[in-house]
Amino acid sequence: MEQRDYLLRQIQEMGLFLAKLMQRLHKRVEQDEEDQLLAEARDAFCVQYGWDLEELLFLDDRSFIGLMDESLLADEHYETMASVFELLGDHALEHQTLLRKELYLHKALLLLTYVERKSQTFSLSRRDRIARLNVRLNG
């Protein structure tokens, strides 16, 4: 029972962290502070997980999903993390290369596709997001 409570707290804390991160990133976009968007995400990933965002971008798919499996505890976490990568990809072109934009969007697609395969819950919105990202990446 105690172990189950601990796991539930971990799931809730992770969800709260990701929700707050998305809120901070959206606030940066709304306040036209997109130049600080990447720094905000980079700092949050480093503090919360010890991850380097640059290293995440260039990890091969299997290693990336393996790392996410170690850290993300619920389907919603994967979807929110995908939203973070998608948001970074949407705003990467203004400050970075087209390759970086594609890498962010690819990571978002990878997370959504992975959760779609492993989840037992059908999500029309998730499938719609996967289709839109496929179109954006594959023209």
PDB file of C-alpha atoms in Angstrom:
ATOM      1  CA  MET A   1       0.000   0.000   0.000  1.00  0.00           C
ATOM      2  CA  GLU A   2       2.791   2.412   0.899  1.00  0.00           C
ATOM      3  CA  GLN A   3       4.609   1.685  -2.370  1.00  0.00           C
ATOM      4  CA  ARG A   4       1.405   2.324  -4.348  1.00  0.00           C
ATOM      5  CA  ASP A   5       0.906   5.686  -2.604  1.00  0.00           C
ATOM      6  CA  TYR A   6       4.489   6.637  -3.385  1.00  0.00           C
ATOM      7  CA  LEU A   7       4.013   5.788  -7.058  1.00  0.00           C
ATOM      8  CA  LEU A   8       0.776   7.788  -7.219  1.00  0.00           C
ATOM      9  CA  ARG A   9       2.552  10.790  -5.679  1.00  0.00           C
ATOM     10  CA  GLN A  10       5.351  10.451  -8.231  1.00  0.00           C
ATOM     11  CA  ILE A  11       2.821  10.365 -11.080  1.00  0.00           C
ATOM     12  CA  GLN A  12       1.053  13.440  -9.722  1.00  0.00           C
ATOM     13  CA  GLU A  13       4.303  15.358  -9.213  1.00  0.00           C
ATOM     14  CA  MET A  14       5.469  14.541 -12.741  1.00  0.00           C
ATOM     15  CA  GLY A  15       2.147  15.647 -14.188  1.00  0.00           C
ATOM     16  CA  LEU A  16       2.301  18.874 -12.210  1.00  0.00           C
ATOM     17  CA  PHE A  17       5.868  19.591 -13.343  1.00  0.00           C
ATOM     18  CA  LEU A  18       4.984  19.058 -17.011  1.00  0.00           C
ATOM     19  CA  ALA A  19       1.809  21.148 -16.749  1.00  0.00           C
ATOM     20  CA  LYS A  20       3.736  24.015 -15.138  1.00  0.00           C
ATOM     21  CA  LEU A  21       6.445  23.781 -17.784  1.00  0.00           C
ATOM     22  CA  MET A  22       3.870  24.014 -20.580  1.00  0.00           C
ATOM     23  CA  GLN A  23       2.245  26.949 -18.815  1.00  0.00           C
ATOM     24  CA  ARG A  24       5.598  28.773 -18.555  1.00  0.00           C
ATOM     25  CA  LEU A  25       6.425  28.062 -22.202  1.00  0.00           C
ATOM     26  CA  HIS A  26       3.040  29.323 -23.403  1.00  0.00           C
ATOM     27  CA  LYS A  27       3.500  32.443 -21.283  1.00  0.00           C
ATOM     28  CA  ARG A  28       6.843  33.104 -23.004  1.00  0.00           C
ATOM     29  CA  VAL A  29       5.137  32.830 -26.393  1.00  0.00           C
ATOM     30  CA  GLU A  30       2.241  35.082 -25.351  1.00  0.00           C
ATOM     31  CA  GLN A  31       4.610  37.721 -23.966  1.00  0.00           C
ATOM     32  CA  ASP A  32       6.676  37.589 -27.161  1.00  0.00           C
ATOM     33  CA  GLU A  33       9.686  36.264 -25.266  1.00  0.00           C
ATOM     34  CA  GLU A  34      10.356  33.423 -27.660  1.00  0.00           C
ATOM     35  CA  ASP A  35      14.082  34.020 -27.349  1.00  0.00           C
ATOM     36  CA  GLN A  36      13.796  32.738 -23.757  1.00  0.00           C
ATOM     37  CA  LEU A  37      11.562  29.778 -24.646  1.00  0.00           C
ATOM     38  CA  LEU A  38      14.454  27.415 -25.324  1.00  0.00           C
ATOM     39  CA  ALA A  39      16.359  28.510 -22.214  1.00  0.00           C
ATOM     40  CA  GLU A  40      13.262  27.899 -20.068  1.00  0.00           C
ATOM     41  CA  ALA A  41      12.851  24.357 -21.410  1.00  0.00           C
ATOM     42  CA  ARG A  42      16.574  23.624 -21.236  1.00  0.00           C
ATOM     43  CA  ASP A  43      16.746  24.721 -17.583  1.00  0.00           C
ATOM     44  CA  ALA A  44      13.603  22.808 -16.588  1.00  0.00           C
ATOM     45  CA  PHE A  45      14.816  19.552 -18.138  1.00  0.00           C
ATOM     46  CA  CYS A  46      18.220  19.941 -16.531  1.00  0.00           C
ATOM     47  CA  VAL A  47      16.851  20.665 -13.055  1.00  0.00           C
ATOM     48  CA  GLN A  48      14.023  18.101 -13.057  1.00  0.00           C
ATOM     49  CA  TYR A  49      15.669  15.213 -14.903  1.00  0.00           C
ATOM     50  CA  GLY A  50      19.335  16.071 -15.368  1.00  0.00           C
ATOM     51  CA  TRP A  51      18.784  16.008 -19.134  1.00  0.00           C
ATOM     52  CA  ASP A  52      20.598  18.114 -21.683  1.00  0.00           C
ATOM     53  CA  LEU A  53      18.054  19.195 -24.296  1.00  0.00           C
ATOM     54  CA  GLU A  54      20.678  19.155 -27.052  1.00  0.00           C
ATOM     55  CA  GLU A  55      21.579  15.567 -26.232  1.00  0.00           C
ATOM     56  CA  LEU A  56      17.902  14.576 -26.229  1.00  0.00           C
ATOM     57  CA  LEU A  57      17.442  15.967 -29.718  1.00  0.00           C
ATOM     58  CA  PHE A  58      20.230  13.864 -31.157  1.00  0.00           C
ATOM     59  CA  LEU A  59      19.479  10.604 -29.334  1.00  0.00           C
ATOM     60  CA  ASP A  60      18.426   7.760 -31.603  1.00  0.00           C
ATOM     61  CA  ASP A  61      14.753   6.805 -31.320  1.00  0.00           C
ATOM     62  CA  ARG A  62      15.265   3.677 -29.202  1.00  0.00           C
ATOM     63  CA  SER A  63      17.520   5.448 -26.682  1.00  0.00           C
ATOM     64  CA  PHE A  64      15.161   8.416 -26.513  1.00  0.00           C
ATOM     65  CA  ILE A  65      12.126   6.232 -25.786  1.00  0.00           C
ATOM     66  CA  GLY A  66      14.158   4.221 -23.271  1.00  0.00           C
ATOM     67  CA  LEU A  67      15.024   7.406 -21.407  1.00  0.00           C
ATOM     68  CA  MET A  68      11.408   8.537 -21.476  1.00  0.00           C
ATOM     69  CA  ASP A  69      10.283   5.136 -20.151  1.00  0.00           C
ATOM     70  CA  GLU A  70      12.600   5.588 -17.178  1.00  0.00           C
ATOM     71  CA  SER A  71      11.122   8.983 -16.334  1.00  0.00           C
ATOM     72  CA  LEU A  72       7.558   9.344 -17.592  1.00  0.00           C
ATOM     73  CA  LEU A  73       5.021   7.409 -15.595  1.00  0.00           C
ATOM     74  CA  ALA A  74       1.673   7.911 -17.331  1.00  0.00           C
ATOM     75  CA  ASP A  75       0.314   8.264 -20.863  1.00  0.00           C
ATOM     76  CA  GLU A  76      -0.538  11.901 -20.139  1.00  0.00           C
ATOM     77  CA  HIS A  77       3.125  12.582 -19.367  1.00  0.00           C
ATOM     78  CA  TYR A  78       4.132  11.344 -22.816  1.00  0.00           C
ATOM     79  CA  GLU A  79       1.484  13.507 -24.442  1.00  0.00           C
ATOM     80  CA  THR A  80       2.486  16.598 -22.486  1.00  0.00           C
ATOM     81  CA  MET A  81       6.163  15.985 -23.211  1.00  0.00           C
ATOM     82  CA  ALA A  82       5.219  15.693 -26.891  1.00  0.00           C
ATOM     83  CA  SER A  83       3.477  19.069 -26.576  1.00  0.00           C
ATOM     84  CA  VAL A  84       6.667  20.574 -25.159  1.00  0.00           C
ATOM     85  CA  PHE A  85       8.699  19.295 -28.108  1.00  0.00           C
ATOM     86  CA  GLU A  86       6.041  20.406 -30.575  1.00  0.00           C
ATOM     87  CA  LEU A  87       5.973  23.906 -29.093  1.00  0.00           C
ATOM     88  CA  LEU A  88       9.760  24.122 -29.230  1.00  0.00           C
ATOM     89  CA  GLY A  89       9.638  22.921 -32.829  1.00  0.00           C
ATOM     90  CA  ASP A  90       6.997  25.482 -33.756  1.00  0.00           C
ATOM     91  CA  HIS A  91       9.259  28.272 -32.551  1.00  0.00           C
ATOM     92  CA  ALA A  92      12.658  26.821 -33.450  1.00  0.00           C
ATOM     93  CA  LEU A  93      12.719  28.147 -36.992  1.00  0.00           C
ATOM     94  CA  GLU A  94      12.980  31.750 -35.893  1.00  0.00           C
ATOM     95  CA  HIS A  95      16.131  31.176 -33.859  1.00  0.00           C
ATOM     96  CA  GLN A  96      17.565  27.901 -35.102  1.00  0.00           C
ATOM     97  CA  THR A  97      17.934  25.777 -38.194  1.00  0.00           C
ATOM     98  CA  LEU A  98      15.266  23.853 -40.068  1.00  0.00           C
ATOM     99  CA  LEU A  99      16.986  20.645 -38.902  1.00  0.00           C
ATOM    100  CA  ARG A 100      16.330  21.551 -35.270  1.00  0.00           C
ATOM    101  CA  LYS A 101      12.687  22.266 -36.030  1.00  0.00           C
ATOM    102  CA  GLU A 102      12.379  18.830 -37.621  1.00  0.00           C
ATOM    103  CA  LEU A 103      14.169  17.163 -34.701  1.00  0.00           C
ATOM    104  CA  TYR A 104      11.782  18.695 -32.166  1.00  0.00           C
ATOM    105  CA  LEU A 105       8.752  17.721 -34.231  1.00  0.00           C
ATOM    106  CA  HIS A 106      10.144  14.211 -34.776  1.00  0.00           C
ATOM    107  CA  LYS A 107      10.557  13.737 -31.013  1.00  0.00           C
ATOM    108  CA  ALA A 108       6.966  14.898 -30.482  1.00  0.00           C
ATOM    109  CA  LEU A 109       5.753  12.438 -33.113  1.00  0.00           C
ATOM    110  CA  LEU A 110       7.857   9.654 -31.635  1.00  0.00           C
ATOM    111  CA  LEU A 111       6.360  10.195 -28.165  1.00  0.00           C
ATOM    112  CA  LEU A 112       2.796  10.301 -29.445  1.00  0.00           C
ATOM    113  CA  THR A 113       3.252   7.238 -31.645  1.00  0.00           C
ATOM    114  CA  TYR A 114       4.821   5.334 -28.767  1.00  0.00           C
ATOM    115  CA  VAL A 115       2.014   6.142 -26.351  1.00  0.00           C
ATOM    116  CA  GLU A 116      -0.554   5.322 -29.047  1.00  0.00           C
ATOM    117  CA  ARG A 117       0.931   1.827 -29.391  1.00  0.00           C
ATOM    118  CA  LYS A 118       1.318   1.146 -25.674  1.00  0.00           C
ATOM    119  CA  SER A 119      -1.840   2.784 -24.347  1.00  0.00           C
ATOM    120  CA  GLN A 120      -5.012   0.857 -23.846  1.00  0.00           C
ATOM    121  CA  THR A 121      -7.009   4.068 -24.113  1.00  0.00           C
ATOM    122  CA  PHE A 122      -8.216   5.209 -27.534  1.00  0.00           C
ATOM    123  CA  SER A 123      -7.666   8.913 -28.172  1.00  0.00           C
ATOM    124  CA  LEU A 124      -8.996  10.612 -31.272  1.00  0.00           C
ATOM    125  CA  SER A 125      -7.132  13.814 -30.418  1.00  0.00           C
ATOM    126  CA  ARG A 126      -3.852  11.890 -30.091  1.00  0.00           C
ATOM    127  CA  ARG A 127      -4.420  10.264 -33.469  1.00  0.00           C
ATOM    128  CA  ASP A 128      -5.208  13.661 -34.953  1.00  0.00           C
ATOM    129  CA  ARG A 129      -1.980  15.108 -33.528  1.00  0.00           C
ATOM    130  CA  ILE A 130      -0.003  12.172 -34.952  1.00  0.00           C
ATOM    131  CA  ALA A 131      -1.540  12.721 -38.392  1.00  0.00           C
ATOM    132  CA  ARG A 132      -0.828  16.474 -38.303  1.00  0.00           C
ATOM    133  CA  LEU A 133       2.785  15.929 -37.242  1.00  0.00           C
ATOM    134  CA  ASN A 134       3.248  13.321 -39.988  1.00  0.00           C
ATOM    135  CA  VAL A 135       1.982  15.813 -42.554  1.00  0.00           C
ATOM    136  CA  ARG A 136       4.235  18.560 -41.233  1.00  0.00           C
ATOM    137  CA  LEU A 137       7.311  16.335 -41.258  1.00  0.00           C
ATOM    138  CA  ASN A 138       6.650  14.466 -44.492  1.00  0.00           C
ATOM    139  CA  GLY A 139       5.021  17.259 -46.459  1.00  0.00           C
TER     140      GLY A 139
END
